[in-house]
Short mmCIF file of C-alpha atoms in Angstrom, two decimals:
data_model
loop_
_atom_site.label_atom_id
_atom_site.label_comp_id
_atom_site.label_asym_id
_atom_site.label_seq_id
_atom_site.Cartn_x
_atom_site.Cartn_y
_atom_site.Cartn_z
CA MET A 1 15.08 50.16 -23.06
CA ARG A 2 15.39 46.37 -23.15
CA VAL A 3 18.49 44.31 -22.58
CA GLY A 4 19.89 42.41 -25.60
CA ASN A 5 18.14 39.09 -26.13
CA GLU A 6 21.16 36.91 -25.35
CA ARG A 7 22.21 38.93 -22.30
CA ARG A 8 18.78 38.85 -20.68
CA TRP A 9 18.52 35.06 -20.98
CA TRP A 10 21.97 34.69 -19.46
CA GLY A 11 20.77 37.02 -16.70
CA LEU A 12 17.71 34.83 -16.18
CA GLY A 13 20.07 31.86 -15.82
CA ALA A 14 21.90 33.74 -13.07
CA LEU A 15 18.62 34.51 -11.29
CA ALA A 16 17.52 30.87 -11.64
CA LEU A 17 20.81 29.68 -10.15
CA SER A 18 20.37 31.90 -7.11
CA MET A 19 16.75 30.74 -6.68
CA LEU A 20 17.84 27.12 -6.95
CA ALA A 21 20.27 27.74 -4.07
CA LEU A 22 17.47 29.30 -1.99
CA GLY A 23 15.16 26.41 -2.79
CA PHE A 24 17.46 23.60 -1.72
CA ASP A 25 18.74 25.59 1.28
CA MET A 26 15.21 25.38 2.73
CA THR A 27 15.29 21.55 2.76
CA ILE A 28 18.95 20.51 2.72
CA LEU A 29 19.27 21.25 6.44
CA ASN A 30 16.63 18.67 7.35
CA VAL A 31 18.87 15.71 6.46
CA ALA A 32 21.83 17.20 8.37
CA LEU A 33 20.19 17.92 11.73
CA THR A 34 21.08 14.53 13.21
CA THR A 35 24.72 14.92 12.15
CA ILE A 36 24.86 18.51 13.48
CA SER A 37 23.39 17.31 16.78
CA GLU A 38 26.13 14.69 17.13
CA LYS A 39 29.06 16.84 16.01
CA LEU A 40 28.12 20.04 17.86
CA HIS A 41 26.32 18.37 20.79
CA ALA A 42 23.21 20.41 20.01
CA SER A 43 20.07 20.00 22.08
CA THR A 44 16.61 19.65 20.54
CA SER A 45 15.89 23.30 21.37
CA GLU A 46 19.12 24.42 19.67
CA LEU A 47 18.31 22.36 16.57
CA GLN A 48 14.89 24.00 16.44
CA TRP A 49 16.46 27.46 16.55
CA ILE A 50 18.91 26.54 13.79
CA VAL A 51 15.86 25.98 11.60
CA ASP A 52 13.59 28.70 12.95
CA SER A 53 16.05 31.63 13.10
CA TYR A 54 16.15 31.60 9.30
CA LEU A 55 12.36 31.46 8.95
CA LEU A 56 11.68 34.28 11.40
CA VAL A 57 14.12 36.74 9.79
CA PHE A 58 13.07 35.71 6.30
CA ALA A 59 9.35 36.28 6.95
CA ALA A 60 9.91 39.60 8.72
CA LEU A 61 12.03 41.29 6.05
CA LEU A 62 10.42 40.33 2.72
CA LEU A 63 8.22 43.44 2.57
CA PRO A 64 10.85 46.04 3.58
CA ALA A 65 13.40 44.42 1.24
CA GLY A 66 11.13 44.92 -1.76
CA LEU A 67 10.67 48.62 -0.96
CA LEU A 68 14.43 49.03 -0.44
CA GLY A 69 15.07 47.62 -3.91
CA ASP A 70 12.56 49.99 -5.51
CA ARG A 71 14.33 52.96 -3.93
CA LEU A 72 18.02 52.05 -4.15
CA GLY A 73 18.04 49.97 -7.32
CA ARG A 74 16.89 46.39 -7.67
CA ARG A 75 20.08 44.89 -9.10
CA ARG A 76 22.28 46.64 -6.54
CA THR A 77 20.11 45.52 -3.64
CA LEU A 78 19.84 41.98 -5.00
CA LEU A 79 23.63 41.70 -5.28
CA ALA A 80 23.94 42.93 -1.70
CA GLY A 81 21.47 40.25 -0.58
CA MET A 82 23.43 37.57 -2.45
CA ALA A 83 26.64 38.76 -0.77
CA VAL A 84 25.00 38.54 2.68
CA PHE A 85 23.63 35.06 1.93
CA GLY A 86 27.00 33.81 0.67
CA ALA A 87 28.99 35.31 3.56
CA ALA A 88 26.52 33.93 6.12
CA SER A 89 26.72 30.48 4.49
CA LEU A 90 30.53 30.60 4.79
CA ALA A 91 30.21 31.67 8.44
CA GLY A 92 27.84 28.76 9.09
CA ALA A 93 30.34 26.32 7.55
CA LEU A 94 33.14 27.67 9.76
CA ALA A 95 31.08 27.88 12.98
CA GLY A 96 32.44 25.88 15.88
CA GLY A 97 29.25 25.75 17.95
CA THR A 98 25.49 25.96 17.76
CA GLY A 99 25.42 29.66 18.62
CA GLY A 100 27.48 30.47 15.55
CA VAL A 101 25.29 28.29 13.34
CA ILE A 102 22.10 29.93 14.66
CA ALA A 103 23.53 33.42 14.01
CA ALA A 104 24.66 32.39 10.52
CA ARG A 105 21.22 31.01 9.73
CA ALA A 106 19.60 34.28 10.82
CA PHE A 107 21.83 36.25 8.42
CA MET A 108 21.12 33.71 5.69
CA GLY A 109 17.43 34.51 6.25
CA LEU A 110 18.26 38.21 5.83
CA GLY A 111 20.02 37.54 2.52
CA ALA A 112 17.22 35.29 1.30
CA ALA A 113 14.58 37.90 2.20
CA ILE A 114 16.35 40.35 -0.11
CA MET A 115 17.05 37.86 -2.89
CA MET A 116 13.61 36.37 -3.38
CA PRO A 117 11.42 39.46 -4.02
CA LEU A 118 14.15 41.41 -5.85
CA SER A 119 14.96 38.56 -8.23
CA MET A 120 11.25 38.28 -9.05
CA SER A 121 10.81 42.03 -9.50
CA MET A 122 13.53 42.19 -12.17
CA LEU A 123 11.65 39.92 -14.59
CA PRO A 124 9.02 42.40 -15.89
CA ALA A 125 11.70 45.09 -16.14
CA VAL A 126 13.84 43.00 -18.49
CA PHE A 127 11.45 40.72 -20.38
CA PRO A 128 8.69 42.02 -22.65
CA PRO A 129 5.16 40.64 -22.08
CA HIS A 130 5.42 37.95 -24.75
CA GLU A 131 8.55 36.51 -23.06
CA ARG A 132 7.57 37.08 -19.43
CA THR A 133 5.59 33.84 -19.03
CA ARG A 134 8.61 31.79 -20.08
CA ALA A 135 10.91 33.80 -17.81
CA ILE A 136 8.61 33.32 -14.81
CA ALA A 137 8.32 29.60 -15.63
CA VAL A 138 12.12 29.29 -15.47
CA TRP A 139 12.32 31.39 -12.29
CA SER A 140 9.48 29.51 -10.51
CA SER A 141 10.74 26.10 -11.63
CA ALA A 142 14.23 26.82 -10.31
CA SER A 143 12.82 27.79 -6.91
CA ALA A 144 10.52 24.76 -6.77
CA LEU A 145 13.14 22.32 -8.05
CA GLY A 146 15.46 23.31 -5.24
CA LEU A 147 13.08 22.02 -2.56
CA PRO A 148 13.27 18.30 -3.42
CA ILE A 149 16.89 18.61 -4.60
CA GLY A 150 17.81 19.58 -1.01
CA PRO A 151 17.53 16.08 0.51
CA LEU A 152 19.23 14.55 -2.55
CA LEU A 153 22.19 16.95 -2.45
CA GLY A 154 22.35 16.92 1.35
CA GLY A 155 22.46 13.12 1.49
CA TRP A 156 25.28 13.00 -1.04
CA LEU A 157 27.30 15.72 0.71
CA LEU A 158 26.96 14.07 4.12
CA GLU A 159 28.10 10.75 2.68
CA HIS A 160 31.32 12.28 1.32
CA PHE A 161 32.04 15.41 3.38
CA SER A 162 31.44 16.95 6.82
CA TRP A 163 28.23 18.61 7.99
CA SER A 164 29.64 22.06 7.10
CA SER A 165 29.44 21.18 3.39
CA ILE A 166 25.68 21.83 3.40
CA PHE A 167 26.46 25.51 4.05
CA LEU A 168 29.64 25.72 2.00
CA VAL A 169 27.91 24.56 -1.19
CA ASN A 170 25.98 27.85 -1.31
CA VAL A 171 29.12 30.00 -1.61
CA PRO A 172 30.29 29.15 -5.15
CA ILE A 173 26.71 29.05 -6.45
CA VAL A 174 25.91 32.53 -5.14
CA ALA A 175 29.31 33.87 -6.28
CA VAL A 176 28.84 32.62 -9.85
CA GLY A 177 25.24 33.86 -9.94
CA GLY A 178 26.20 37.28 -8.60
CA ILE A 179 29.03 37.80 -11.09
CA ALA A 180 26.82 36.75 -14.00
CA LEU A 181 24.01 38.98 -12.78
CA ALA A 182 26.29 42.02 -12.50
CA PHE A 183 27.23 41.74 -16.17
CA THR A 184 23.92 40.70 -17.72
CA MET A 185 21.10 42.58 -15.97
CA PRO A 186 20.45 46.34 -16.05
CA GLU A 187 19.79 48.47 -12.98
CA THR A 188 16.15 49.42 -12.46
CA ARG A 189 14.46 51.46 -9.79
CA ASP A 190 11.30 53.44 -9.09
CA PRO A 191 12.18 57.13 -8.69
CA ALA A 192 8.81 57.73 -7.03
CA ALA A 193 9.13 54.89 -4.49
CA PRO A 194 7.97 55.94 -1.02
CA LYS A 195 10.46 56.70 1.71
CA ALA A 196 11.15 54.20 4.47
CA ASP A 197 7.99 53.66 6.49
CA GLY A 198 9.25 53.15 10.03
CA PRO A 199 5.95 52.44 11.81
CA GLY A 200 4.68 50.29 8.94
CA SER A 201 7.92 48.30 8.83
CA LEU A 202 7.89 47.69 12.57
CA LEU A 203 4.23 46.64 12.58
CA SER A 204 4.65 44.27 9.63
CA MET A 205 7.86 42.74 11.00
CA GLY A 206 6.43 42.32 14.49
CA GLY A 207 3.19 40.83 13.19
CA LEU A 208 4.89 38.37 10.84
CA VAL A 209 7.48 37.27 13.41
CA ALA A 210 4.71 36.64 15.95
CA LEU A 211 2.63 34.77 13.36
CA VAL A 212 5.46 32.52 12.15
CA TYR A 213 6.66 31.86 15.72
CA GLY A 214 3.14 30.89 16.79
CA VAL A 215 2.76 28.58 13.80
CA ILE A 216 6.15 26.97 14.50
CA GLU A 217 5.30 26.38 18.15
CA ALA A 218 1.71 25.22 17.65
CA PRO A 219 2.48 21.62 16.55
CA VAL A 220 4.90 21.27 19.49
CA ARG A 221 2.91 22.94 22.27
CA GLY A 222 -0.59 22.38 20.89
CA TRP A 223 -2.90 24.90 19.23
CA GLY A 224 -4.67 25.56 22.54
CA ASP A 225 -1.49 26.39 24.47
CA PRO A 226 -1.66 29.85 26.12
CA VAL A 227 1.70 30.91 24.66
CA VAL A 228 0.61 29.94 21.14
CA LEU A 229 -2.77 31.64 21.48
CA GLY A 230 -1.18 34.77 22.95
CA VAL A 231 1.43 35.05 20.20
CA LEU A 232 -1.16 34.48 17.45
CA ALA A 233 -3.48 37.08 19.02
CA LEU A 234 -0.57 39.56 19.15
CA SER A 235 0.14 38.81 15.49
CA ALA A 236 -3.48 39.50 14.53
CA VAL A 237 -3.44 42.85 16.38
CA LEU A 238 -0.14 43.96 14.84
CA LEU A 239 -1.05 42.94 11.30
CA ALA A 240 -4.47 44.60 11.58
CA ALA A 241 -2.75 47.76 12.80
CA PHE A 242 -0.32 47.50 9.87
CA VAL A 243 -3.17 47.34 7.33
CA LEU A 244 -4.93 50.30 8.94
CA TRP A 245 -1.69 52.29 8.97
CA GLU A 246 -1.02 51.53 5.32
CA ARG A 247 -4.54 52.58 4.32
CA ARG A 248 -3.98 56.01 5.89
CA ALA A 249 -0.27 56.53 5.11
CA ALA A 250 0.55 59.19 2.53
CA GLN A 251 3.24 56.93 1.01
CA PRO A 252 2.40 53.32 1.98
CA MET A 253 4.99 50.56 1.67
CA MET A 254 2.14 48.20 0.71
CA ASP A 255 -0.57 49.42 -1.64
CA VAL A 256 -3.70 47.73 -0.25
CA ARG A 257 -5.58 48.86 -3.38
CA LEU A 258 -3.91 45.98 -5.19
CA PHE A 259 -6.42 43.65 -3.57
CA HIS A 260 -9.29 45.54 -5.22
CA ASP A 261 -8.02 44.15 -8.54
CA ARG A 262 -9.58 40.71 -8.94
CA ARG A 263 -6.82 39.67 -11.32
CA PHE A 264 -4.29 40.19 -8.53
CA SER A 265 -6.31 38.91 -5.58
CA TRP A 266 -7.47 35.64 -7.19
CA ALA A 267 -4.06 34.94 -8.72
CA MET A 268 -2.67 35.45 -5.22
CA VAL A 269 -5.14 32.88 -3.84
CA ALA A 270 -4.04 30.41 -6.53
CA ALA A 271 -0.32 30.99 -5.85
CA ILE A 272 -0.76 30.54 -2.09
CA ALA A 273 -2.82 27.39 -2.64
CA ALA A 274 -0.27 25.83 -5.02
CA ASN A 275 2.60 26.74 -2.67
CA LEU A 276 0.75 25.28 0.32
CA LEU A 277 -0.14 22.04 -1.48
CA MET A 278 3.39 21.45 -2.71
CA GLY A 279 4.78 22.32 0.73
CA GLY A 280 2.34 19.89 2.35
CA LEU A 281 3.42 17.08 0.05
CA LEU A 282 7.13 17.81 0.61
CA PHE A 283 6.45 17.76 4.36
CA VAL A 284 4.80 14.31 4.51
CA PHE A 285 6.15 12.42 1.51
CA PRO A 286 9.93 12.34 2.26
CA GLN A 287 9.16 10.91 5.70
CA TYR A 288 7.03 8.24 4.03
CA LEU A 289 9.86 7.34 1.65
CA GLN A 290 12.34 7.09 4.53
CA ALA A 291 10.39 5.66 7.47
CA VAL A 292 7.86 3.49 5.60
CA LEU A 293 9.70 2.44 2.43
CA GLY A 294 13.13 2.43 4.12
CA ASN A 295 15.11 4.74 1.81
CA ASP A 296 18.07 6.85 2.91
CA ALA A 297 18.24 10.62 2.28
CA PHE A 298 19.91 10.26 -1.11
CA GLY A 299 17.42 7.59 -2.22
CA THR A 300 14.56 9.78 -1.04
CA GLY A 301 15.76 12.64 -3.22
CA LEU A 302 16.01 10.32 -6.24
CA ARG A 303 12.45 9.14 -5.73
CA LEU A 304 11.15 12.70 -5.86
CA ILE A 305 12.35 13.06 -9.46
CA PRO A 306 8.92 12.16 -10.98
CA MET A 307 7.46 15.22 -9.28
CA LEU A 308 10.25 17.37 -10.74
CA LEU A 309 9.58 16.00 -14.22
CA GLY A 310 5.88 16.78 -13.85
CA LEU A 311 6.71 20.30 -12.67
CA LEU A 312 8.94 20.89 -15.70
CA ALA A 313 6.24 19.56 -18.02
CA GLY A 314 3.74 21.94 -16.43
CA GLY A 315 6.09 24.87 -16.97
CA LEU A 316 6.66 24.01 -20.63
CA THR A 317 2.93 23.59 -21.21
CA THR A 318 2.18 26.91 -19.55
CA ASP A 319 4.70 28.74 -21.71
CA ARG A 320 3.04 27.49 -24.89
CA ILE A 321 -0.64 27.77 -23.98
CA VAL A 322 -1.03 30.91 -21.81
CA PRO A 323 -0.46 33.37 -24.70
CA ARG A 324 -3.46 31.81 -26.47
CA THR A 325 -5.83 31.13 -23.57
CA GLY A 326 -4.88 33.53 -20.80
CA HIS A 327 -4.06 32.49 -17.24
CA LYS A 328 -7.40 31.40 -15.82
CA PRO A 329 -8.04 28.16 -17.78
CA ILE A 330 -4.51 26.90 -17.09
CA ILE A 331 -4.63 27.70 -13.36
CA VAL A 332 -8.04 26.05 -12.92
CA THR A 333 -6.89 23.00 -14.90
CA GLY A 334 -3.75 22.75 -12.80
CA LEU A 335 -5.72 22.87 -9.56
CA ALA A 336 -8.11 20.21 -10.90
CA VAL A 337 -5.14 17.98 -11.78
CA LEU A 338 -3.77 18.58 -8.28
CA ALA A 339 -7.10 17.68 -6.68
CA ALA A 340 -7.37 14.45 -8.69
CA SER A 341 -3.77 13.35 -8.11
CA LEU A 342 -3.79 14.19 -4.40
CA GLY A 343 -7.08 12.31 -4.07
CA TRP A 344 -5.49 9.34 -5.82
CA GLY A 345 -2.55 9.49 -3.42
CA ALA A 346 -4.95 9.51 -0.44
CA PHE A 347 -5.72 5.84 -1.16
CA THR A 348 -2.11 4.76 -0.54
CA ASP A 349 -1.64 1.70 1.71
CA ALA A 350 1.37 0.84 3.86
CA GLY A 351 2.12 -2.16 1.65
CA ASP A 352 2.13 -0.27 -1.67
CA SER A 353 5.33 -0.29 -3.70
CA TYR A 354 7.09 2.82 -4.96
CA GLY A 355 6.12 1.93 -8.52
CA SER A 356 2.43 2.32 -7.70
CA ILE A 357 3.11 5.82 -6.34
CA VAL A 358 4.99 7.21 -9.35
CA PRO A 359 1.90 8.01 -11.52
CA TRP A 360 0.18 10.26 -8.99
CA LEU A 361 3.47 11.82 -7.92
CA LEU A 362 4.12 12.75 -11.56
CA LEU A 363 0.62 14.24 -11.85
CA ILE A 364 1.09 16.28 -8.66
CA GLY A 365 4.19 17.86 -10.19
CA LEU A 366 2.26 18.56 -13.39
CA GLY A 367 -0.60 20.16 -11.44
CA CYS A 368 1.84 22.35 -9.49
CA GLY A 369 3.46 23.53 -12.70
CA LEU A 370 0.12 24.28 -14.35
CA SER A 371 -1.19 26.25 -11.35
CA LEU A 372 1.79 27.95 -9.69
CA ILE A 373 3.62 29.24 -12.76
CA PRO A 374 0.65 30.94 -14.50
CA ALA A 375 -0.51 32.28 -11.13
CA MET A 376 2.88 33.96 -10.62
CA ASP A 377 2.76 35.28 -14.19
CA ALA A 378 -0.72 36.70 -13.60
CA LEU A 379 0.48 38.40 -10.41
CA MET A 380 3.38 40.07 -12.20
CA ALA A 381 1.03 41.17 -15.00
CA ALA A 382 -1.31 42.77 -12.45
CA LEU A 383 1.43 44.61 -10.52
CA PRO A 384 2.01 48.25 -11.54
CA ALA A 385 5.47 48.57 -13.08
CA ASP A 386 6.56 51.15 -10.50
CA GLN A 387 5.74 48.75 -7.62
CA ALA A 388 7.68 45.71 -8.83
CA GLY A 389 9.96 45.52 -5.80
CA ARG A 390 7.54 46.08 -2.94
CA GLY A 391 4.77 44.29 -4.88
CA SER A 392 7.01 41.23 -5.26
CA GLY A 393 7.81 41.48 -1.56
CA LEU A 394 4.09 41.41 -0.79
CA VAL A 395 3.54 38.41 -3.10
CA GLN A 396 6.38 36.42 -1.56
CA THR A 397 5.36 37.37 1.99
CA LEU A 398 1.83 36.08 1.47
CA ARG A 399 3.02 32.97 -0.38
CA GLN A 400 5.60 31.98 2.23
CA THR A 401 3.41 32.84 5.22
CA GLY A 402 0.44 31.00 3.74
CA GLY A 403 2.64 28.00 3.02
CA THR A 404 4.01 28.02 6.57
CA LEU A 405 0.53 28.21 8.07
CA GLY A 406 -0.70 25.41 5.82
CA VAL A 407 2.18 23.08 6.59
CA ALA A 408 1.70 23.68 10.33
CA GLY A 409 -1.98 22.82 10.05
CA LEU A 410 -1.30 19.75 7.91
CA GLY A 411 1.45 18.69 10.31
CA SER A 412 -1.00 18.85 13.20
CA LEU A 413 -3.49 16.71 11.24
CA LEU A 414 -0.79 14.16 10.43
CA SER A 415 0.37 14.06 14.04
CA ALA A 416 -3.17 13.63 15.41
CA VAL A 417 -3.98 10.70 13.11
CA TYR A 418 -0.60 9.06 13.67
CA ARG A 419 -0.73 9.29 17.47
CA ASP A 420 -4.28 7.99 17.54
CA ARG A 421 -3.39 4.85 15.56
CA VAL A 422 0.15 3.85 16.60
CA ALA A 423 0.10 1.01 19.14
CA THR A 424 2.57 1.37 22.02
CA ASP A 425 0.95 -0.87 24.64
CA GLY A 426 3.50 -2.73 26.72
CA LEU A 427 6.42 -0.46 25.87
CA PRO A 428 8.52 1.33 28.52
CA ARG A 429 7.38 4.92 29.10
CA ALA A 430 10.35 6.55 27.36
CA ALA A 431 10.10 4.22 24.37
CA ALA A 432 6.34 4.78 24.09
CA ASP A 433 6.80 8.57 24.19
CA ALA A 434 9.44 8.41 21.45
CA ALA A 435 7.22 6.19 19.28
CA HIS A 436 4.24 8.50 19.77
CA ASP A 437 6.32 11.58 18.96
CA SER A 438 7.14 10.66 15.35
CA VAL A 439 7.35 7.78 12.94
CA GLY A 440 11.13 8.23 12.86
CA GLY A 441 11.22 7.76 16.63
CA ALA A 442 9.02 4.67 16.36
CA VAL A 443 11.30 3.14 13.71
CA ALA A 444 14.34 3.80 15.93
CA VAL A 445 12.63 2.26 18.99
CA ALA A 446 11.45 -0.75 16.99
CA GLY A 447 15.00 -1.28 15.74
CA ARG A 448 16.48 -1.16 19.25
CA LEU A 449 13.84 -3.48 20.71
CA HIS A 450 13.55 -5.71 17.61
CA ASP A 451 9.81 -5.10 17.79
CA GLY A 452 8.29 -5.93 14.40
CA ALA A 453 4.75 -5.28 15.62
CA LEU A 454 5.60 -1.69 16.63
CA LEU A 455 7.31 -1.08 13.30
CA ALA A 456 4.30 -2.32 11.34
CA SER A 457 1.90 -0.31 13.51
CA ALA A 458 3.92 2.90 13.17
CA ARG A 459 4.21 2.58 9.41
CA ASP A 460 0.51 1.87 9.05
CA ALA A 461 -0.36 4.79 11.34
CA TYR A 462 1.87 7.16 9.38
CA VAL A 463 0.37 6.15 6.04
CA HIS A 464 -3.13 6.77 7.44
CA GLY A 465 -1.98 10.23 8.57
CA MET A 466 -0.41 10.94 5.18
CA ASP A 467 -3.62 9.83 3.46
CA ALA A 468 -5.60 12.26 5.63
CA VAL A 469 -3.23 15.10 4.69
CA LEU A 470 -3.45 14.27 0.98
CA ALA A 471 -7.25 14.07 1.16
CA ALA A 472 -7.41 17.48 2.88
CA CYS A 473 -5.09 18.92 0.22
CA ALA A 474 -7.24 17.44 -2.54
CA ALA A 475 -10.38 18.99 -1.06
CA GLY A 476 -8.60 22.35 -0.75
CA ALA A 477 -7.35 22.25 -4.35
CA LEU A 478 -10.85 21.45 -5.62
CA ALA A 479 -12.41 24.24 -3.56
CA VAL A 480 -9.91 26.82 -4.84
CA ALA A 481 -10.42 25.63 -8.43
CA VAL A 482 -14.19 26.13 -8.10
CA LEU A 483 -13.74 29.60 -6.57
CA LEU A 484 -11.35 30.69 -9.32
CA LEU A 485 -13.67 29.30 -11.99
CA ALA A 486 -16.49 31.40 -10.56
CA PHE A 487 -14.71 34.65 -9.65
CA GLN A 488 -11.32 35.06 -11.36
CA PRO A 489 -11.51 37.32 -14.43
CA GLY A 490 -10.87 35.52 -17.69
CA ARG A 491 -9.07 36.74 -20.78
CA ARG A 492 -11.67 39.45 -21.30
CA GLY A 493 -10.81 40.56 -17.76
CA ALA A 494 -7.41 41.63 -19.13
CA ASP A 495 -5.27 38.73 -18.06
CA ALA A 496 -4.00 38.25 -21.60
CA THR A 497 -0.29 38.78 -21.87
CA ALA A 498 0.04 39.68 -25.52
CA ASP A 499 -1.68 43.04 -25.28
CA GLU A 500 0.15 44.37 -22.22
CA PRO A 501 2.14 47.60 -22.57
CA GLU A 502 5.87 47.75 -22.15
CA SER A 503 7.17 48.13 -18.61
CA THR A 504 7.69 51.68 -17.39
CA HIS A 505 10.56 50.93 -15.03
CA GLU A 506 13.39 53.44 -15.06
CA HIS A 507 16.52 51.74 -16.41
CA VAL A 508 19.96 52.80 -15.31
CA ALA A 509 23.07 51.80 -17.22
CA PRO A 510 24.56 48.50 -15.97
#
């Protein structure tokens, strides 16, 4: 049974609204950390935990949340996740100290871990194959659009309201999305979903928490630090034990046989690569716009609009072409566009104007749209209908973890190049340390000391580091494109959407 045409598109709008909130929540906090530090007297360690508490809970619970939705009902579980996210956002806005904000962020991570896989898993249950590509394009675009909208919205809110507004803004969005979802989407579940897998859940959560914590700490402590190496080694042991357990479990929470399907495994590679490349750009480029070109947070968000336009164009193109060509040609083309545009961006100089950057920024957005959206569509096509929840949890776990690992590695590359090139000779020890630590610190020191030479050196060093990151991303995009061209099944490998059977999800009355 399918939902009426008008109702399901309204339901998709509700899902897109909730994903937009998740997207900008991941970046809106970045522009508010300085204000939170001043208002709540937060230390650097406390600020780090405000950011990291969300990431750790989010990464740990994506897989179990998908399984929970399959068993209890995907709409019901999704609404519960939205309620947790909204209530935690309200608690964060009302918190009077850093401890309350850290706790609120952890519960926001819990809500987000439920929302992301369950919202994705509802798409194949509601949309027939010939409409699924468009639905996934809308869903993916909403999630991606939220990332650069975060600094734009955060800058505007901080100019007009208190720091708590960056949390409070989530409440009405989630409330409206939840009400719309309750009236427009049907309940679906898998009656044969496996029971809760206690050992598997503990192993996966422990392994992912250790992995994400090690990746977070590595750029700060250094990749050779004993704590980082120990945590990463523990993660490898726990995740290996999880895979072995799942292979032998009578009712696994993760079906490792999915990776035997080349449609699924290569689409997963493409989705991780596109997520990593976009995350890498959003890590280095806003700092360039602020520290090198001198824009404030709101101006930085405005200058990311060309990438958003390219992303939307990629989504529209995908929707029209995939039914005729299949996924593979579009994904490979998107990765090739990404490789070319990132390579173009790697030739940026410190003296370049914003106008000279717009063309390759637009093409990067286009490449992301042409690679990420069909990759997600191919993944949903390859997932068995009765594994939509836990399969979506697996997809999002690998995407988010891969993106986190990639950004940590790219951040280390940026930091190494920057520190090697910034000139701090003659500065007091504290000022030199601050300038070496980040380009933002160097700009602040240069402003206090009225040191034009330091400012020019820091900006030049940062642009060289950004160019190295973009060049590495370009090489990675090209390598993945070549691998997919050689090994991903084409249309004859059954990645066509038009011939897919109807979903076999059990529908329950709304």
